[in-house]
């Protein structure tokens, strides 16, 4: 753990901890987000679009022998996908430009294995462009997933593949406007050819061509995998890790799930999970689409634990979102809007202005009283730190006033960008928050008290 300490006079008087100058200075040396990471985190809900030949073969991983002739989304309408996502509050969409099967959703000059040899739009179509254009039209950010593992390309397994991959990356990063996220995964089947990826080279190219894009992988460099595909960020979730020794496909998933209080790099967790059992569309899973209520639970487990939700919604064979997915997405946003509509906190402008840059400075074990104005009924609390200056809270607790005493309500560990607490309904006119352990002083940016929708 970092040396958690406080510079507050109040704490010094209590004598609970002694503060040395070097500890106090270490606060200013905390890892902090780069501007691109700071812009990424408040998006909260982002979407993945898994679409390729697998959609037609009913597979999750293609083997690279698929004929482009099977790719024919006759009703493809990327505007329908992006408008649905926009209405459901999603801020970014990432398309599988190329999955492990190697089929390219754009007419890459580097291969014949692409949409240009498919019947769709007589080979004149470009899915990547349609999604990028729709994102621009509806005000979503846009990202690409280009699978390093490629089961079609003959150069795979040789050094020349790194050049092939970089050339494809260059096409995607130069022809489709601003790219906000580039997704690199470490998946590789057991019998895959040996291949040493030049990740350092891939990442340098992204920095050169799209300096504002965040890059995702098990090892960052900007955003890390949360360690599972079940939609579960750690109850304790630090945005810091030590990336030394980590590589895509070679990281301890538990370490990624929790992060590292002693981590030297700021690499926040992204929670990727699918709205369906699979990542690609399968008609047999139409009845297994997560409900709006189920998606709301994922929101609490990801965004509510200092992560970001990357929810996959796979288009179907027609090239459209299916009805059950659209119904769930709508319900998801409607529940969240209802729950978080009214913040019951009164008279604490800095804590309710929805700006992380205005905050209360709070020392460990110094109570912050939260006034609700009158007796209110509630069952949700939202706490946020000003992460621009790092992540500081290691643990805390909330109590409520029952009219004569302070009663325990809930304890928690990390906060970071956002911590959401759920508990059975309580009636109270005031609450108090204690940060019990922190690399303090903590910059408490927002505090929200809510009554959840009955549909949660
Ligand atoms: C993994 C892939 O193997 C899955 O097919 C899916 O794309 C998931 C999001 O990432 O690495």
CSV table of C-alpha atoms and ligand atoms in Angstrom, one decimal:
chain,number,residue,atom,x,y,z
A,1,UNK,CA,0.0,0.0,0.0
A,2,UNK,CA,1.0,3.6,-0.4
A,3,UNK,CA,1.7,5.4,2.8
A,4,UNK,CA,-1.7,6.7,3.6
A,5,UNK,CA,-1.4,9.9,5.6
A,6,UNK,CA,-3.1,13.1,6.3
A,7,UNK,CA,-1.9,16.7,6.5
A,8,UNK,CA,-5.0,17.9,8.3
A,9,UNK,CA,-4.5,19.7,11.6
A,10,UNK,CA,-7.5,17.8,13.0
A,11,UNK,CA,-5.9,14.5,12.4
A,12,UNK,CA,-2.6,15.6,13.8
A,13,UNK,CA,-4.4,16.6,17.0
A,14,UNK,CA,-6.0,13.2,17.3
A,15,UNK,CA,-2.6,11.7,17.1
A,16,UNK,CA,-3.9,8.7,15.1
A,17,UNK,CA,-1.2,9.0,12.5
A,18,UNK,CA,2.0,11.0,12.4
A,19,UNK,CA,2.7,12.9,9.2
A,20,UNK,CA,6.1,13.4,7.8
A,21,UNK,CA,6.9,15.9,5.0
A,22,UNK,CA,8.0,13.2,2.6
A,23,UNK,CA,4.6,11.4,3.0
A,24,UNK,CA,2.7,14.6,2.5
A,25,UNK,CA,4.8,15.3,-0.6
A,26,UNK,CA,4.1,11.9,-2.0
A,27,UNK,CA,0.5,13.0,-2.5
A,28,UNK,CA,1.6,15.3,-5.2
A,29,UNK,CA,3.5,12.4,-6.9
A,30,UNK,CA,0.5,10.2,-7.2
A,31,UNK,CA,-0.1,8.9,-10.7
A,32,UNK,CA,-2.6,11.0,-12.6
A,33,UNK,CA,-4.6,10.5,-15.7
A,34,UNK,CA,-3.4,12.0,-19.0
A,35,UNK,CA,-5.9,14.2,-20.7
A,36,UNK,CA,-7.0,11.4,-23.0
A,37,UNK,CA,-7.7,9.2,-20.0
A,38,UNK,CA,-9.5,12.0,-18.2
A,39,UNK,CA,-11.8,12.5,-21.2
A,40,UNK,CA,-12.4,8.7,-21.4
A,41,UNK,CA,-13.6,8.0,-17.9
A,42,UNK,CA,-16.7,10.1,-17.6
A,43,UNK,CA,-18.2,8.5,-20.8
A,44,UNK,CA,-19.3,5.7,-18.4
A,45,UNK,CA,-21.3,3.7,-20.9
A,46,UNK,CA,-19.6,2.7,-24.2
A,47,UNK,CA,-20.5,0.0,-26.7
A,48,UNK,CA,-18.8,-2.8,-28.6
A,49,UNK,CA,-20.1,-3.9,-32.0
A,50,UNK,CA,-19.1,-7.5,-32.8
A,51,UNK,CA,-19.9,-8.2,-36.4
A,52,UNK,CA,-18.1,-10.3,-39.1
A,53,UNK,CA,-18.4,-13.6,-41.0
A,54,UNK,CA,-19.1,-15.3,-37.6
A,55,UNK,CA,-22.5,-13.6,-37.7
A,56,UNK,CA,-23.2,-15.9,-40.8
A,57,UNK,CA,-21.4,-19.1,-39.7
A,58,UNK,CA,-22.9,-18.9,-36.1
A,59,UNK,CA,-19.5,-19.1,-34.6
A,60,UNK,CA,-17.7,-17.1,-32.0
A,61,UNK,CA,-14.2,-17.6,-33.4
A,62,UNK,CA,-13.8,-18.1,-37.2
A,63,UNK,CA,-11.0,-20.2,-38.5
A,64,UNK,CA,-10.0,-17.9,-41.4
A,65,UNK,CA,-11.3,-20.2,-44.2
A,66,UNK,CA,-14.7,-18.4,-44.5
A,67,UNK,CA,-15.5,-17.1,-47.9
A,68,UNK,CA,-16.2,-13.4,-48.2
A,69,UNK,CA,-19.3,-14.5,-50.2
A,70,UNK,CA,-21.2,-15.3,-47.0
A,71,UNK,CA,-21.0,-11.7,-45.7
A,72,UNK,CA,-24.2,-10.1,-47.0
A,73,UNK,CA,-26.0,-7.8,-44.5
A,74,UNK,CA,-28.7,-6.8,-46.9
A,75,UNK,CA,-30.4,-4.3,-44.6
A,76,UNK,CA,-27.3,-3.0,-42.9
A,77,UNK,CA,-28.0,0.3,-41.2
A,78,UNK,CA,-25.3,1.6,-38.9
A,79,UNK,CA,-27.5,4.7,-38.2
A,80,UNK,CA,-30.0,2.3,-36.5
A,81,UNK,CA,-27.2,0.9,-34.3
A,82,UNK,CA,-25.8,4.3,-33.3
A,83,UNK,CA,-29.1,6.0,-32.9
A,84,UNK,CA,-30.2,3.2,-30.5
A,85,UNK,CA,-27.0,3.6,-28.6
A,86,UNK,CA,-27.3,7.3,-28.5
A,87,UNK,CA,-30.8,7.2,-27.1
A,88,UNK,CA,-29.6,4.7,-24.5
A,89,UNK,CA,-26.9,7.2,-23.3
A,90,UNK,CA,-23.8,5.5,-24.9
A,91,UNK,CA,-21.0,7.8,-25.7
A,92,UNK,CA,-18.6,5.7,-27.8
A,93,UNK,CA,-18.9,2.7,-30.2
A,94,UNK,CA,-16.1,0.3,-31.0
A,95,UNK,CA,-16.4,-1.9,-34.2
A,96,UNK,CA,-14.6,-5.2,-34.8
A,97,UNK,CA,-12.8,-3.9,-37.9
A,98,UNK,CA,-11.1,-7.3,-38.0
A,99,UNK,CA,-11.7,-10.3,-35.6
A,100,UNK,CA,-9.5,-13.4,-35.3
A,101,UNK,CA,-10.8,-14.8,-38.6
A,102,UNK,CA,-9.0,-12.0,-40.4
A,103,UNK,CA,-12.0,-10.8,-42.5
A,104,UNK,CA,-11.8,-7.0,-42.8
A,105,UNK,CA,-15.0,-4.9,-42.5
A,106,UNK,CA,-13.3,-2.2,-44.6
A,107,UNK,CA,-11.8,-2.6,-48.1
A,108,UNK,CA,-8.2,-2.9,-46.9
A,109,UNK,CA,-5.5,-2.5,-49.6
A,110,UNK,CA,-3.5,-5.1,-47.7
A,111,UNK,CA,-5.7,-8.2,-48.4
A,112,UNK,CA,-8.5,-9.6,-50.6
A,113,UNK,CA,-10.1,-11.1,-47.5
A,114,UNK,CA,-12.6,-8.2,-46.9
A,115,UNK,CA,-15.9,-6.7,-47.7
A,116,UNK,CA,-14.6,-5.8,-51.2
A,117,UNK,CA,-15.1,-9.4,-52.2
A,118,UNK,CA,-18.4,-9.8,-50.6
A,119,UNK,CA,-21.8,-9.5,-52.3
A,120,UNK,CA,-22.8,-6.7,-49.9
A,121,UNK,CA,-23.2,-3.5,-51.9
A,122,UNK,CA,-21.5,-5.4,-54.8
A,123,UNK,CA,-18.2,-5.2,-53.0
A,124,UNK,CA,-18.3,-1.4,-52.7
A,125,UNK,CA,-19.4,-1.3,-49.0
A,126,UNK,CA,-17.3,-0.2,-46.0
A,127,UNK,CA,-18.8,-1.1,-42.6
A,128,UNK,CA,-16.1,0.9,-40.7
A,129,UNK,CA,-17.0,4.0,-42.7
A,130,UNK,CA,-20.7,3.6,-42.1
A,131,UNK,CA,-20.2,3.3,-38.4
A,132,UNK,CA,-17.7,6.2,-38.2
A,133,UNK,CA,-20.1,8.4,-40.2
A,134,UNK,CA,-23.1,7.4,-38.0
A,135,UNK,CA,-21.1,8.1,-34.8
A,136,UNK,CA,-20.2,11.6,-36.2
A,137,UNK,CA,-23.8,12.2,-37.1
A,138,UNK,CA,-25.2,11.2,-33.6
A,139,UNK,CA,-22.3,12.7,-31.6
A,140,UNK,CA,-20.7,9.4,-30.4
A,141,UNK,CA,-17.0,8.8,-30.3
A,142,UNK,CA,-15.6,6.1,-32.4
A,143,UNK,CA,-13.2,3.3,-31.9
A,144,UNK,CA,-11.7,0.2,-33.6
A,145,UNK,CA,-10.8,-3.3,-32.6
A,146,UNK,CA,-8.1,-4.9,-34.9
A,147,UNK,CA,-7.4,-8.4,-33.7
A,148,UNK,CA,-3.7,-9.2,-33.6
A,149,UNK,CA,-4.4,-12.9,-33.9
A,150,UNK,CA,-5.2,-13.5,-37.6
A,151,UNK,CA,-6.1,-17.0,-38.8
A,152,UNK,CA,-6.4,-16.1,-42.4
A,153,UNK,CA,-3.4,-13.9,-43.3
A,154,UNK,CA,-0.5,-16.2,-44.6
A,155,UNK,CA,2.1,-13.8,-43.2
A,156,UNK,CA,0.9,-14.5,-39.6
A,157,UNK,CA,3.7,-16.1,-37.7
A,158,UNK,CA,6.5,-14.2,-39.5
A,159,UNK,CA,8.0,-10.8,-38.8
A,160,UNK,CA,6.3,-9.5,-42.0
A,161,UNK,CA,2.9,-9.9,-40.2
A,162,UNK,CA,3.8,-7.0,-38.0
A,163,UNK,CA,4.2,-4.8,-41.0
A,164,UNK,CA,0.9,-6.1,-42.4
A,165,UNK,CA,-0.8,-5.3,-39.1
A,166,UNK,CA,0.7,-1.8,-38.9
A,167,UNK,CA,-0.3,-1.1,-42.4
A,168,UNK,CA,-3.9,-2.0,-41.6
A,169,UNK,CA,-3.7,0.1,-38.4
A,170,UNK,CA,-2.5,3.0,-40.5
A,171,UNK,CA,-5.5,2.6,-42.9
A,172,UNK,CA,-7.9,2.7,-40.0
A,173,UNK,CA,-6.2,5.5,-38.2
A,174,UNK,CA,-6.0,7.8,-41.3
A,175,UNK,CA,-9.1,7.3,-43.3
A,176,UNK,CA,-12.0,7.5,-40.8
A,177,UNK,CA,-11.6,10.7,-38.9
A,178,UNK,CA,-10.9,10.9,-35.1
A,179,UNK,CA,-10.5,7.6,-33.4
A,180,UNK,CA,-11.1,7.7,-29.6
A,181,UNK,CA,-10.1,4.1,-28.6
A,182,UNK,CA,-8.1,1.4,-30.2
A,183,UNK,CA,-8.7,-2.1,-28.7
A,184,UNK,CA,-5.9,-4.7,-28.7
A,185,UNK,CA,-6.6,-8.1,-27.2
A,186,UNK,CA,-4.2,-10.9,-26.4
A,187,UNK,CA,-6.5,-13.8,-27.4
A,188,UNK,CA,-4.7,-16.6,-29.3
A,189,UNK,CA,-6.0,-20.2,-29.7
A,190,UNK,CA,-4.0,-23.1,-28.3
A,191,UNK,CA,-2.8,-24.3,-31.7
A,192,UNK,CA,-2.1,-20.9,-33.1
A,193,UNK,CA,1.2,-20.3,-34.9
A,194,UNK,CA,4.0,-18.7,-32.8
A,195,UNK,CA,4.0,-15.0,-33.3
A,196,UNK,CA,5.8,-12.2,-31.6
A,197,UNK,CA,3.7,-9.1,-31.9
A,198,UNK,CA,5.4,-5.8,-32.0
A,199,UNK,CA,3.1,-4.1,-29.5
A,200,UNK,CA,5.5,-1.3,-28.9
A,201,UNK,CA,5.5,-0.5,-32.6
A,202,UNK,CA,1.7,-0.8,-32.8
A,203,UNK,CA,1.3,1.6,-29.9
A,204,UNK,CA,3.8,4.1,-31.2
A,205,UNK,CA,1.8,4.2,-34.5
A,206,UNK,CA,-1.4,5.0,-32.6
A,207,UNK,CA,0.2,7.7,-30.6
A,208,UNK,CA,1.7,9.2,-33.8
A,209,UNK,CA,-1.5,9.1,-35.9
A,210,UNK,CA,-4.3,9.5,-33.2
A,211,UNK,CA,-2.7,11.0,-30.1
A,212,UNK,CA,-6.0,11.5,-28.4
A,213,UNK,CA,-7.0,7.9,-28.7
A,214,UNK,CA,-6.8,5.6,-25.6
A,215,UNK,CA,-5.4,2.2,-26.2
A,216,UNK,CA,-6.9,-0.8,-24.4
A,217,UNK,CA,-5.2,-4.1,-23.6
A,218,UNK,CA,-4.4,-6.3,-20.6
A,219,UNK,CA,-1.4,-4.1,-20.1
A,220,UNK,CA,-2.7,-0.7,-21.1
A,221,UNK,CA,-1.0,1.5,-22.0
A,222,UNK,CA,-4.0,3.8,-21.3
A,223,UNK,CA,-6.9,1.5,-20.3
A,224,UNK,CA,-6.7,-2.0,-18.9
A,225,UNK,CA,-8.9,-5.1,-19.1
A,226,UNK,CA,-10.9,-5.7,-15.9
A,227,UNK,CA,-9.9,-9.3,-15.8
A,228,UNK,CA,-13.2,-11.0,-16.7
A,229,UNK,CA,-16.0,-10.9,-19.3
A,230,UNK,CA,-18.8,-11.1,-16.8
A,231,UNK,CA,-19.2,-7.4,-16.1
A,232,UNK,CA,-17.6,-7.4,-12.7
A,233,UNK,CA,-15.0,-4.8,-11.7
A,234,UNK,CA,-13.3,-5.4,-8.3
A,235,UNK,CA,-15.1,-4.1,-5.2
A,236,UNK,CA,-11.7,-2.5,-4.7
A,237,UNK,CA,-10.7,-1.0,-7.9
A,238,UNK,CA,-7.6,1.2,-8.2
A,239,UNK,CA,-7.0,3.0,-11.5
A,240,UNK,CA,-3.3,2.4,-10.9
A,241,UNK,CA,-1.2,-0.7,-11.7
A,242,UNK,CA,2.4,-1.5,-12.4
A,243,UNK,CA,2.6,-2.4,-16.1
A,244,UNK,CA,6.1,-3.8,-15.9
A,245,UNK,CA,6.1,-7.5,-16.9
A,246,UNK,CA,2.5,-7.3,-18.2
A,247,UNK,CA,1.6,-7.9,-21.9
A,248,UNK,CA,-1.6,-8.5,-23.8
A,249,UNK,CA,-2.6,-12.1,-23.0
A,250,UNK,CA,-0.1,-12.3,-20.2
A,251,UNK,CA,-1.5,-10.7,-17.1
A,252,UNK,CA,-3.0,-11.9,-13.8
A,253,UNK,CA,-6.7,-11.3,-14.1
A,254,UNK,CA,-7.1,-10.8,-10.4
A,255,UNK,CA,-4.4,-8.1,-10.4
A,256,UNK,CA,-6.2,-6.4,-13.3
A,257,UNK,CA,-9.5,-6.7,-11.5
A,258,UNK,CA,-8.4,-4.8,-8.4
A,259,UNK,CA,-5.7,-2.7,-9.6
A,260,UNK,CA,-2.8,-1.8,-7.3
A,261,UNK,CA,-2.7,0.9,-4.6
A,262,UNK,CA,1.0,1.0,-5.2
A,263,UNK,CA,0.8,1.1,-9.0
A,264,UNK,CA,3.0,3.6,-10.7
A,265,UNK,CA,0.9,4.0,-13.9
A,266,UNK,CA,-2.6,5.3,-14.3
A,267,UNK,CA,-4.4,2.6,-16.3
A,268,UNK,CA,-8.1,2.5,-15.3
A,269,UNK,CA,-10.2,-0.6,-15.8
A,270,UNK,CA,-12.6,-1.1,-18.7
A,271,UNK,CA,-15.4,-3.7,-18.2
A,272,UNK,CA,-16.2,-5.5,-21.4
A,273,UNK,CA,-19.3,-7.7,-21.4
A,274,UNK,CA,-21.9,-8.8,-23.9
A,275,UNK,CA,-25.6,-8.2,-23.8
A,276,UNK,CA,-25.9,-11.8,-25.0
A,277,UNK,CA,-24.1,-15.0,-24.0
A,278,UNK,CA,-21.9,-14.7,-27.1
A,279,UNK,CA,-20.0,-11.8,-28.5
A,280,UNK,CA,-21.5,-12.4,-32.0
A,281,UNK,CA,-25.1,-12.6,-33.0
A,282,UNK,CA,-26.7,-16.0,-32.8
A,283,UNK,CA,-30.5,-16.4,-33.4
A,284,UNK,CA,-30.6,-19.1,-30.8
A,285,UNK,CA,-29.6,-16.4,-28.2
A,286,UNK,CA,-32.5,-14.1,-29.0
A,287,UNK,CA,-34.3,-15.3,-25.8
A,288,UNK,CA,-31.1,-14.9,-23.7
A,289,UNK,CA,-30.6,-11.1,-24.1
A,290,UNK,CA,-29.9,-9.4,-20.8
A,291,UNK,CA,-32.9,-7.5,-19.5
A,292,UNK,CA,-32.7,-3.7,-18.8
A,293,UNK,CA,-32.7,-4.5,-15.1
A,294,UNK,CA,-29.7,-6.9,-15.6
A,295,UNK,CA,-27.8,-4.2,-17.5
A,296,UNK,CA,-28.5,-1.8,-14.7
A,297,UNK,CA,-26.8,-4.2,-12.3
A,298,UNK,CA,-23.8,-4.3,-14.7
A,299,UNK,CA,-23.7,-0.5,-14.5
A,300,UNK,CA,-23.4,-0.7,-10.7
A,301,UNK,CA,-20.7,-3.4,-11.0
A,302,UNK,CA,-18.6,-1.5,-13.5
A,303,UNK,CA,-19.2,2.3,-13.5
A,304,UNK,CA,-20.2,2.1,-9.8
A,305,UNK,CA,-16.8,0.5,-9.0
A,306,UNK,CA,-14.5,3.1,-10.7
A,307,UNK,CA,-14.6,1.3,-14.1
A,308,UNK,CA,-16.2,2.0,-17.4
A,309,UNK,CA,-18.8,-0.2,-19.1
A,310,UNK,CA,-18.1,-1.5,-22.6
A,311,UNK,CA,-21.3,-3.3,-23.5
A,312,UNK,CA,-21.3,-5.4,-26.6
A,313,UNK,CA,-24.4,-5.3,-28.8
A,314,UNK,CA,-24.0,-7.5,-31.9
A,315,UNK,CA,-25.8,-6.7,-35.1
A,316,UNK,CA,-27.7,-9.6,-36.7
A,317,UNK,CA,-27.5,-11.1,-40.2
A,318,UNK,CA,-29.6,-8.4,-41.7
A,319,UNK,CA,-27.1,-5.9,-40.3
A,320,UNK,CA,-29.5,-4.5,-37.7
A,321,UNK,CA,-29.8,-4.5,-34.0
A,322,UNK,CA,-32.5,-7.1,-33.0
A,323,UNK,CA,-35.7,-6.1,-31.2
A,324,UNK,CA,-34.9,-7.8,-27.8
A,325,UNK,CA,-31.5,-5.9,-27.6
A,326,UNK,CA,-33.2,-2.6,-28.4
A,327,UNK,CA,-35.9,-3.1,-25.8
A,328,UNK,CA,-33.3,-3.9,-23.1
A,329,UNK,CA,-31.1,-0.9,-24.0
A,330,UNK,CA,-34.1,1.4,-23.8
A,331,UNK,CA,-35.2,0.0,-20.5
A,332,UNK,CA,-31.6,0.2,-19.1
A,333,UNK,CA,-31.4,4.0,-19.8
A,334,UNK,CA,-34.9,4.6,-18.6
A,335,UNK,CA,-34.2,2.9,-15.2
A,336,UNK,CA,-30.9,4.7,-14.8
A,337,UNK,CA,-32.5,8.1,-15.6
A,338,UNK,CA,-35.3,7.5,-13.1
A,339,UNK,CA,-32.9,6.4,-10.3
A,340,UNK,CA,-30.5,9.2,-10.7
A,341,UNK,CA,-32.9,12.0,-11.6
A,342,UNK,CA,-33.1,13.7,-8.2
A,343,UNK,CA,-30.1,14.1,-5.9
A,344,UNK,CA,-31.6,14.5,-2.4
A,345,UNK,CA,-28.5,16.3,-1.1
A,346,UNK,CA,-29.3,19.9,-0.2
A,347,UNK,CA,-27.0,22.9,0.3
A,348,UNK,CA,-23.7,21.4,-0.8
A,349,UNK,CA,-23.1,23.1,-4.1
A,350,UNK,CA,-19.6,21.8,-4.6
A,351,UNK,CA,-20.8,18.3,-4.1
A,352,UNK,CA,-23.8,18.5,-6.4
A,353,UNK,CA,-22.7,20.6,-9.3
A,354,UNK,CA,-21.7,17.5,-11.4
A,355,UNK,CA,-18.2,18.9,-11.8
A,356,UNK,CA,-15.3,16.9,-10.6
A,357,UNK,CA,-13.1,20.0,-10.6
A,358,UNK,CA,-15.0,21.6,-7.7
A,359,UNK,CA,-14.5,19.6,-4.5
A,360,UNK,CA,-14.3,19.6,-0.7
A,361,UNK,CA,-10.9,18.8,0.7
A,362,UNK,CA,-11.4,16.0,3.3
A,363,UNK,CA,-8.9,14.5,5.7
A,364,UNK,CA,-9.0,11.0,6.9
A,365,UNK,CA,-11.4,10.5,9.8
A,366,UNK,CA,-12.8,14.0,9.5
A,367,UNK,CA,-16.6,13.7,9.2
A,368,UNK,CA,-18.4,15.3,6.3
A,369,UNK,CA,-22.0,15.9,7.2
A,370,UNK,CA,-24.4,15.7,4.2
A,371,UNK,CA,-27.7,17.6,4.7
A,372,UNK,CA,-30.8,16.3,3.0
A,373,UNK,CA,-32.9,19.3,4.0
A,374,UNK,CA,-35.7,17.2,5.5
A,375,UNK,CA,-36.4,13.6,6.1
A,376,UNK,CA,-35.9,11.6,2.9
A,377,UNK,CA,-36.2,8.0,1.8
A,378,UNK,CA,-33.2,6.6,-0.1
A,379,UNK,CA,-31.3,3.5,-1.0
A,380,UNK,CA,-28.5,4.6,-3.3
A,381,UNK,CA,-25.4,6.7,-2.7
A,382,UNK,CA,-22.9,8.0,-5.3
A,383,UNK,CA,-19.5,9.3,-4.3
A,384,UNK,CA,-16.9,10.8,-6.7
A,385,UNK,CA,-13.3,11.9,-6.3
A,386,UNK,CA,-11.6,14.6,-8.4
A,387,UNK,CA,-9.5,12.0,-10.3
A,388,UNK,CA,-7.6,14.7,-12.2
A,389,UNK,CA,-5.2,14.8,-9.2
A,390,UNK,CA,-5.1,11.0,-8.7
A,391,UNK,CA,-7.1,8.4,-6.7
A,392,UNK,CA,-6.9,8.8,-3.0
A,393,UNK,CA,-9.6,7.1,-1.0
A,394,UNK,CA,-8.7,3.6,0.2
A,395,UNK,CA,-11.7,3.1,2.5
A,396,UNK,CA,-14.6,4.9,4.1
A,397,UNK,CA,-18.0,4.5,5.6
A,398,UNK,CA,-21.3,6.2,5.6
A,399,UNK,CA,-23.7,6.7,8.6
A,400,UNK,CA,-27.2,8.1,8.8
A,401,UNK,CA,-28.9,10.1,11.6
A,402,UNK,CA,-31.9,8.2,12.9
A,403,UNK,CA,-33.1,11.2,15.0
A,404,UNK,CA,-31.1,10.5,18.1
A,405,UNK,CA,-27.9,8.6,17.0
A,406,UNK,CA,-25.6,8.0,14.1
A,407,UNK,CA,-26.2,4.6,12.6
A,408,UNK,CA,-23.9,2.6,10.3
A,409,UNK,CA,-25.1,2.5,6.8
A,410,UNK,CA,-22.3,1.0,4.6
A,411,UNK,CA,-18.5,0.7,4.4
A,412,UNK,CA,-16.6,0.8,1.2
A,413,UNK,CA,-13.1,0.6,-0.1
A,414,UNK,CA,-11.9,2.6,-3.2
A,415,UNK,CA,-13.9,5.4,-4.8
A,416,UNK,CA,-12.0,7.0,-7.7
A,417,UNK,CA,-14.1,8.3,-10.5
A,418,UNK,CA,-17.3,6.9,-9.0
A,419,UNK,CA,-18.5,4.6,-6.2
A,420,UNK,CA,-22.1,3.5,-6.1
A,421,UNK,CA,-23.5,2.1,-2.9
A,422,UNK,CA,-26.8,0.0,-2.8
A,423,UNK,CA,-28.6,-0.7,0.5
A,424,UNK,CA,-32.1,-1.3,1.7
A,425,UNK,CA,-34.3,1.8,2.0
A,426,UNK,CA,-33.4,4.2,4.8
A,427,UNK,CA,-35.2,7.3,6.1
A,428,UNK,CA,-33.0,10.2,7.4
A,429,UNK,CA,-32.5,13.9,7.2
A,430,UNK,CA,-28.7,13.8,7.2
A,431,UNK,CA,-25.8,11.5,6.6
A,432,UNK,CA,-22.1,11.6,7.4
A,433,UNK,CA,-19.2,10.3,5.5
A,434,UNK,CA,-15.9,9.3,6.9
A,435,UNK,CA,-12.9,8.6,4.8
A,436,UNK,CA,-11.1,6.1,7.0
A,437,UNK,CA,-8.0,5.5,5.0
A,438,UNK,CA,-6.6,7.6,2.2
A,439,UNK,CA,-3.7,9.0,0.5
A,440,UNK,CA,-5.1,12.2,1.7
A,441,UNK,CA,-6.3,14.9,1.6
A,442,UNK,CA,-9.1,13.6,-0.5
A,443,UNK,CA,-10.7,15.8,-3.1
A,444,UNK,CA,-14.4,14.9,-2.6
A,445,UNK,CA,-16.0,16.1,-5.8
A,446,UNK,CA,-19.6,14.8,-5.8
A,447,UNK,CA,-22.0,13.2,-3.3
A,448,UNK,CA,-25.4,12.0,-4.4
A,449,UNK,CA,-28.3,10.4,-2.5
A,450,UNK,CA,-31.0,8.7,-4.5
A,451,UNK,CA,-34.2,6.6,-4.3
A,452,UNK,CA,-33.9,3.8,-6.9
A,453,UNK,CA,-36.5,3.1,-9.5
A,454,UNK,CA,-38.8,0.3,-8.5
A,455,UNK,CA,-37.8,-1.4,-11.8
A,456,UNK,CA,-34.2,-2.0,-10.6
B,1,LIG,C1,-11.6,-11.7,-26.8
B,1,LIG,C2,-12.0,-12.4,-28.1
B,1,LIG,O1,-11.4,-13.6,-28.2
B,1,LIG,C3,-13.5,-12.5,-28.1
B,1,LIG,O2,-13.9,-13.2,-29.3
B,1,LIG,C4,-14.1,-11.1,-28.0
B,1,LIG,O3,-13.8,-10.4,-29.2
B,1,LIG,C5,-13.6,-10.4,-26.8
B,1,LIG,C6,-14.2,-9.1,-26.6
B,1,LIG,O4,-12.2,-10.4,-26.8
B,1,LIG,O5,-10.3,-11.5,-26.7
